[in-house]
Amino acid sequence: MRTYLPLIALATSVSLSLLTVWMLFLAHSLAKSVAGVEATIPRFLDLTLIKLFKAVVDKLGENGIMHSW
Protein backbone atom coordinates (compact mmCIF):
# COMPACT_ATOMS: atom_id res chain seq x y z
CA MET A 1 0.00 0.00 0.00
CA ARG A 2 1.37 3.39 -0.95
CA THR A 3 1.15 6.38 1.30
CA TYR A 4 0.31 9.72 -0.28
CA LEU A 5 0.96 12.70 1.96
CA PRO A 6 -1.24 15.67 1.11
CA LEU A 7 0.64 18.93 0.76
CA ILE A 8 -1.41 20.53 3.54
CA ALA A 9 -0.24 17.83 5.95
CA LEU A 10 3.38 18.46 4.95
CA ALA A 11 2.96 22.15 5.62
CA THR A 12 1.10 21.87 8.94
CA SER A 13 2.29 18.71 10.70
CA VAL A 14 5.43 19.19 12.78
CA SER A 15 6.46 15.54 12.49
CA LEU A 16 5.88 15.46 8.73
CA SER A 17 7.61 18.80 8.22
CA LEU A 18 10.80 17.26 9.63
CA LEU A 19 10.63 14.10 7.49
CA THR A 20 13.45 13.92 4.96
CA VAL A 21 13.50 12.09 1.65
CA TRP A 22 16.05 9.67 3.11
CA MET A 23 13.80 8.87 6.11
CA LEU A 24 10.74 8.37 3.90
CA PHE A 25 12.56 5.99 1.56
CA LEU A 26 13.89 3.91 4.45
CA ALA A 27 10.47 3.83 6.14
CA HIS A 28 9.08 2.25 2.97
CA SER A 29 11.95 -0.24 2.58
CA LEU A 30 13.41 1.58 -0.42
CA ALA A 31 17.09 1.31 0.46
CA LYS A 32 17.99 0.61 -3.18
CA SER A 33 16.24 3.83 -4.17
CA VAL A 34 18.28 5.72 -1.59
CA ALA A 35 21.43 4.36 -3.21
CA GLY A 36 20.23 5.48 -6.65
CA VAL A 37 19.36 8.99 -5.49
CA GLU A 38 22.65 9.19 -3.60
CA ALA A 39 24.53 8.35 -6.79
CA THR A 40 22.74 10.93 -8.95
CA ILE A 41 21.35 13.75 -6.80
CA PRO A 42 22.60 13.26 -3.23
CA ARG A 43 21.55 16.73 -2.08
CA PHE A 44 17.89 15.63 -2.33
CA LEU A 45 18.23 13.00 0.39
CA ASP A 46 18.67 15.53 3.19
CA LEU A 47 15.83 17.78 2.07
CA THR A 48 12.58 17.72 3.95
CA LEU A 49 9.64 16.65 1.83
CA ILE A 50 8.18 20.16 1.69
CA LYS A 51 11.55 21.62 0.60
CA LEU A 52 11.87 18.91 -2.05
CA PHE A 53 8.36 19.67 -3.31
CA LYS A 54 9.23 23.38 -3.53
CA ALA A 55 12.53 22.64 -5.30
CA VAL A 56 10.80 20.46 -7.88
CA VAL A 57 8.02 23.01 -8.51
CA ASP A 58 10.60 25.81 -8.81
CA LYS A 59 12.64 23.79 -11.32
CA LEU A 60 9.52 22.99 -13.34
CA GLY A 61 8.70 26.71 -13.32
CA GLU A 62 12.19 27.61 -14.53
CA ASN A 63 11.66 25.27 -17.46
CA GLY A 64 8.22 26.69 -18.28
CA ILE A 65 6.41 23.49 -17.32
CA MET A 66 4.69 24.69 -14.16
CA HIS A 67 4.19 28.08 -12.58
CA SER A 68 5.26 28.36 -8.95
CA TRP A 69 3.36 30.66 -6.64
mmCIF file of N, CA and C in Angstrom:
data_model
loop_
_atom_site.group_PDB
_atom_site.id
_atom_site.type_symbol
_atom_site.label_atom_id
_atom_site.label_comp_id
_atom_site.label_asym_id
_atom_site.label_seq_id
_atom_site.Cartn_x
_atom_site.Cartn_y
_atom_site.Cartn_z
ATOM 1 N N MET A 1 0.839 -1.174 0.000
ATOM 2 C CA MET A 1 0.000 0.000 0.000
ATOM 3 C C MET A 1 0.888 1.242 0.000
ATOM 4 N N ARG A 2 0.597 2.150 -0.880
ATOM 5 C CA ARG A 2 1.374 3.387 -0.949
ATOM 6 C C ARG A 2 0.758 4.444 -0.047
ATOM 7 N N THR A 3 1.607 5.278 0.463
ATOM 8 C CA THR A 3 1.150 6.377 1.299
ATOM 9 C C THR A 3 1.324 7.672 0.530
ATOM 10 N N TYR A 4 0.245 8.418 0.379
ATOM 11 C CA TYR A 4 0.305 9.719 -0.276
ATOM 12 C C TYR A 4 0.078 10.784 0.785
ATOM 13 N N LEU A 5 1.044 11.659 0.944
ATOM 14 C CA LEU A 5 0.960 12.699 1.956
ATOM 15 C C LEU A 5 0.457 13.984 1.324
ATOM 16 N N PRO A 6 -0.739 14.420 1.684
ATOM 17 C CA PRO A 6 -1.240 15.675 1.113
ATOM 18 C C PRO A 6 -0.323 16.840 1.470
ATOM 19 N N LEU A 7 -0.233 17.771 0.560
ATOM 20 C CA LEU A 7 0.636 18.930 0.764
ATOM 21 C C LEU A 7 0.276 19.688 2.032
ATOM 22 N N ILE A 8 -1.007 19.803 2.333
ATOM 23 C CA ILE A 8 -1.415 20.533 3.540
ATOM 24 C C ILE A 8 -0.847 19.863 4.791
ATOM 25 N N ALA A 9 -0.803 18.540 4.802
ATOM 26 C CA ALA A 9 -0.236 17.827 5.949
ATOM 27 C C ALA A 9 1.261 18.097 6.060
ATOM 28 N N LEU A 10 1.942 18.161 4.932
ATOM 29 C CA LEU A 10 3.377 18.457 4.953
ATOM 30 C C LEU A 10 3.642 19.844 5.514
ATOM 31 N N ALA A 11 2.756 20.765 5.203
ATOM 32 C CA ALA A 11 2.958 22.153 5.618
ATOM 33 C C ALA A 11 2.538 22.407 7.060
ATOM 34 N N THR A 12 1.648 21.574 7.616
ATOM 35 C CA THR A 12 1.101 21.870 8.935
ATOM 36 C C THR A 12 1.513 20.898 10.032
ATOM 37 N N SER A 13 1.922 19.709 9.703
ATOM 38 C CA SER A 13 2.291 18.707 10.704
ATOM 39 C C SER A 13 3.770 18.845 11.064
ATOM 40 N N VAL A 14 4.042 19.030 12.346
ATOM 41 C CA VAL A 14 5.428 19.191 12.785
ATOM 42 C C VAL A 14 6.239 17.943 12.464
ATOM 43 N N SER A 15 5.693 16.763 12.744
ATOM 44 C CA SER A 15 6.459 15.538 12.492
ATOM 45 C C SER A 15 6.687 15.314 11.003
ATOM 46 N N LEU A 16 5.702 15.613 10.169
ATOM 47 C CA LEU A 16 5.880 15.458 8.727
ATOM 48 C C LEU A 16 6.797 16.533 8.160
ATOM 49 N N SER A 17 6.770 17.714 8.744
ATOM 50 C CA SER A 17 7.608 18.796 8.224
ATOM 51 C C SER A 17 9.092 18.514 8.444
ATOM 52 N N LEU A 18 9.410 17.618 9.359
ATOM 53 C CA LEU A 18 10.805 17.263 9.633
ATOM 54 C C LEU A 18 11.253 16.017 8.879
ATOM 55 N N LEU A 19 10.322 15.338 8.209
ATOM 56 C CA LEU A 19 10.628 14.103 7.492
ATOM 57 C C LEU A 19 11.461 14.399 6.252
ATOM 58 N N THR A 20 12.590 13.722 6.132
ATOM 59 C CA THR A 20 13.450 13.918 4.962
ATOM 60 C C THR A 20 13.171 12.842 3.921
ATOM 61 N N VAL A 21 13.647 13.068 2.727
ATOM 62 C CA VAL A 21 13.500 12.093 1.648
ATOM 63 C C VAL A 21 14.143 10.775 2.074
ATOM 64 N N TRP A 22 15.327 10.845 2.650
ATOM 65 C CA TRP A 22 16.046 9.665 3.110
ATOM 66 C C TRP A 22 15.210 8.869 4.105
ATOM 67 N N MET A 23 14.617 9.533 5.094
ATOM 68 C CA MET A 23 13.803 8.866 6.107
ATOM 69 C C MET A 23 12.561 8.227 5.491
ATOM 70 N N LEU A 24 11.935 8.913 4.544
ATOM 71 C CA LEU A 24 10.739 8.371 3.897
ATOM 72 C C LEU A 24 11.075 7.115 3.103
ATOM 73 N N PHE A 25 12.155 7.161 2.338
ATOM 74 C CA PHE A 25 12.556 5.989 1.556
ATOM 75 C C PHE A 25 12.832 4.792 2.463
ATOM 76 N N LEU A 26 13.568 5.010 3.545
ATOM 77 C CA LEU A 26 13.889 3.906 4.450
ATOM 78 C C LEU A 26 12.645 3.380 5.155
ATOM 79 N N ALA A 27 11.713 4.257 5.491
ATOM 80 C CA ALA A 27 10.465 3.834 6.138
ATOM 81 C C ALA A 27 9.642 2.930 5.233
ATOM 82 N N HIS A 28 9.827 3.066 3.941
ATOM 83 C CA HIS A 28 9.082 2.254 2.973
ATOM 84 C C HIS A 28 9.960 1.173 2.334
ATOM 85 N N SER A 29 11.038 0.826 3.027
ATOM 86 C CA SER A 29 11.954 -0.242 2.581
ATOM 87 C C SER A 29 12.491 -0.007 1.172
ATOM 88 N N LEU A 30 12.891 1.217 0.899
ATOM 89 C CA LEU A 30 13.406 1.584 -0.420
ATOM 90 C C LEU A 30 14.900 1.921 -0.365
ATOM 91 N N ALA A 31 15.656 1.074 0.314
ATOM 92 C CA ALA A 31 17.095 1.314 0.458
ATOM 93 C C ALA A 31 17.796 1.383 -0.893
ATOM 94 N N LYS A 32 17.377 0.567 -1.853
ATOM 95 C CA LYS A 32 17.994 0.613 -3.185
ATOM 96 C C LYS A 32 17.723 1.960 -3.854
ATOM 97 N N SER A 33 16.556 2.516 -3.614
ATOM 98 C CA SER A 33 16.236 3.830 -4.175
ATOM 99 C C SER A 33 17.113 4.903 -3.553
ATOM 100 N N VAL A 34 17.383 4.779 -2.258
ATOM 101 C CA VAL A 34 18.281 5.725 -1.586
ATOM 102 C C VAL A 34 19.643 5.686 -2.262
ATOM 103 N N ALA A 35 20.128 4.497 -2.552
ATOM 104 C CA ALA A 35 21.432 4.360 -3.211
ATOM 105 C C ALA A 35 21.421 5.013 -4.590
ATOM 106 N N GLY A 36 20.332 4.868 -5.322
ATOM 107 C CA GLY A 36 20.225 5.477 -6.646
ATOM 108 C C GLY A 36 20.199 6.989 -6.586
ATOM 109 N N VAL A 37 19.425 7.530 -5.649
ATOM 110 C CA VAL A 37 19.360 8.987 -5.490
ATOM 111 C C VAL A 37 20.716 9.508 -5.022
ATOM 112 N N GLU A 38 21.339 8.783 -4.112
ATOM 113 C CA GLU A 38 22.651 9.194 -3.598
ATOM 114 C C GLU A 38 23.695 9.252 -4.712
ATOM 115 N N ALA A 39 23.573 8.382 -5.682
ATOM 116 C CA ALA A 39 24.530 8.353 -6.792
ATOM 117 C C ALA A 39 24.289 9.470 -7.801
ATOM 118 N N THR A 40 23.050 9.936 -7.918
ATOM 119 C CA THR A 40 22.735 10.926 -8.952
ATOM 120 C C THR A 40 22.475 12.326 -8.412
ATOM 121 N N ILE A 41 21.677 12.439 -7.381
ATOM 122 C CA ILE A 41 21.354 13.755 -6.804
ATOM 123 C C ILE A 41 21.346 13.670 -5.272
ATOM 124 N N PRO A 42 22.516 13.487 -4.672
ATOM 125 C CA PRO A 42 22.597 13.258 -3.229
ATOM 126 C C PRO A 42 22.038 14.390 -2.375
ATOM 127 N N ARG A 43 22.052 15.609 -2.881
ATOM 128 C CA ARG A 43 21.550 16.733 -2.077
ATOM 129 C C ARG A 43 20.063 16.588 -1.764
ATOM 130 N N PHE A 44 19.327 15.820 -2.560
ATOM 131 C CA PHE A 44 17.893 15.634 -2.326
ATOM 132 C C PHE A 44 17.605 14.798 -1.085
ATOM 133 N N LEU A 45 18.498 13.911 -0.723
ATOM 134 C CA LEU A 45 18.233 13.001 0.393
ATOM 135 C C LEU A 45 18.058 13.718 1.719
ATOM 136 N N ASP A 46 18.757 14.810 1.926
ATOM 137 C CA ASP A 46 18.672 15.527 3.194
ATOM 138 C C ASP A 46 17.589 16.595 3.220
ATOM 139 N N LEU A 47 16.914 16.799 2.102
ATOM 140 C CA LEU A 47 15.832 17.782 2.071
ATOM 141 C C LEU A 47 14.599 17.241 2.774
ATOM 142 N N THR A 48 13.880 18.132 3.437
ATOM 143 C CA THR A 48 12.578 17.722 3.954
ATOM 144 C C THR A 48 11.642 17.584 2.757
ATOM 145 N N LEU A 49 10.556 16.880 2.946
ATOM 146 C CA LEU A 49 9.641 16.646 1.827
ATOM 147 C C LEU A 49 9.065 17.947 1.284
ATOM 148 N N ILE A 50 8.750 18.893 2.155
ATOM 149 C CA ILE A 50 8.178 20.155 1.689
ATOM 150 C C ILE A 50 9.225 20.954 0.909
ATOM 151 N N LYS A 51 10.491 20.916 1.339
ATOM 152 C CA LYS A 51 11.551 21.617 0.602
ATOM 153 C C LYS A 51 11.812 20.947 -0.742
ATOM 154 N N LEU A 52 11.717 19.626 -0.780
ATOM 155 C CA LEU A 52 11.873 18.912 -2.048
ATOM 156 C C LEU A 52 10.739 19.275 -3.002
ATOM 157 N N PHE A 53 9.513 19.299 -2.492
ATOM 158 C CA PHE A 53 8.361 19.674 -3.312
ATOM 159 C C PHE A 53 8.572 21.064 -3.904
ATOM 160 N N LYS A 54 8.995 22.018 -3.054
ATOM 161 C CA LYS A 54 9.229 23.382 -3.529
ATOM 162 C C LYS A 54 10.344 23.415 -4.573
ATOM 163 N N ALA A 55 11.417 22.673 -4.343
ATOM 164 C CA ALA A 55 12.533 22.644 -5.299
ATOM 165 C C ALA A 55 12.094 22.094 -6.649
ATOM 166 N N VAL A 56 11.280 21.050 -6.627
ATOM 167 C CA VAL A 56 10.796 20.456 -7.880
ATOM 168 C C VAL A 56 9.873 21.423 -8.609
ATOM 169 N N VAL A 57 8.942 22.046 -7.886
ATOM 170 C CA VAL A 57 8.024 23.007 -8.511
ATOM 171 C C VAL A 57 8.796 24.198 -9.066
ATOM 172 N N ASP A 58 9.780 24.692 -8.317
ATOM 173 C CA ASP A 58 10.601 25.808 -8.807
ATOM 174 C C ASP A 58 11.335 25.436 -10.091
ATOM 175 N N LYS A 59 11.902 24.233 -10.132
ATOM 176 C CA LYS A 59 12.641 23.789 -11.319
ATOM 177 C C LYS A 59 11.695 23.628 -12.507
ATOM 178 N N LEU A 60 10.507 23.102 -12.265
ATOM 179 C CA LEU A 60 9.516 22.991 -13.340
ATOM 180 C C LEU A 60 9.129 24.378 -13.845
ATOM 181 N N GLY A 61 9.005 25.340 -12.929
ATOM 182 C CA GLY A 61 8.696 26.709 -13.322
ATOM 183 C C GLY A 61 9.801 27.333 -14.154
ATOM 184 N N GLU A 62 11.050 27.092 -13.761
ATOM 185 C CA GLU A 62 12.190 27.614 -14.526
ATOM 186 C C GLU A 62 12.196 27.086 -15.955
ATOM 187 N N ASN A 63 11.684 25.889 -16.135
ATOM 188 C CA ASN A 63 11.655 25.267 -17.458
ATOM 189 C C ASN A 63 10.331 25.479 -18.183
ATOM 190 N N GLY A 64 9.479 26.355 -17.634
ATOM 191 C CA GLY A 64 8.219 26.691 -18.283
ATOM 192 C C GLY A 64 7.181 25.581 -18.268
ATOM 193 N N ILE A 65 7.347 24.606 -17.386
ATOM 194 C CA ILE A 65 6.410 23.490 -17.322
ATOM 195 C C ILE A 65 5.311 23.756 -16.307
ATOM 196 N N MET A 66 5.647 24.428 -15.231
ATOM 197 C CA MET A 66 4.688 24.691 -14.162
ATOM 198 C C MET A 66 5.012 26.051 -13.568
ATOM 199 N N HIS A 67 3.986 26.783 -13.215
ATOM 200 C CA HIS A 67 4.190 28.085 -12.583
ATOM 201 C C HIS A 67 4.204 27.903 -11.080
ATOM 202 N N SER A 68 5.224 28.416 -10.410
ATOM 203 C CA SER A 68 5.258 28.364 -8.950
ATOM 204 C C SER A 68 4.618 29.633 -8.410
ATOM 205 N N TRP A 69 4.066 29.522 -7.219
ATOM 206 C CA TRP A 69 3.357 30.663 -6.638
ATOM 207 C C TRP A 69 4.259 31.452 -5.765
#
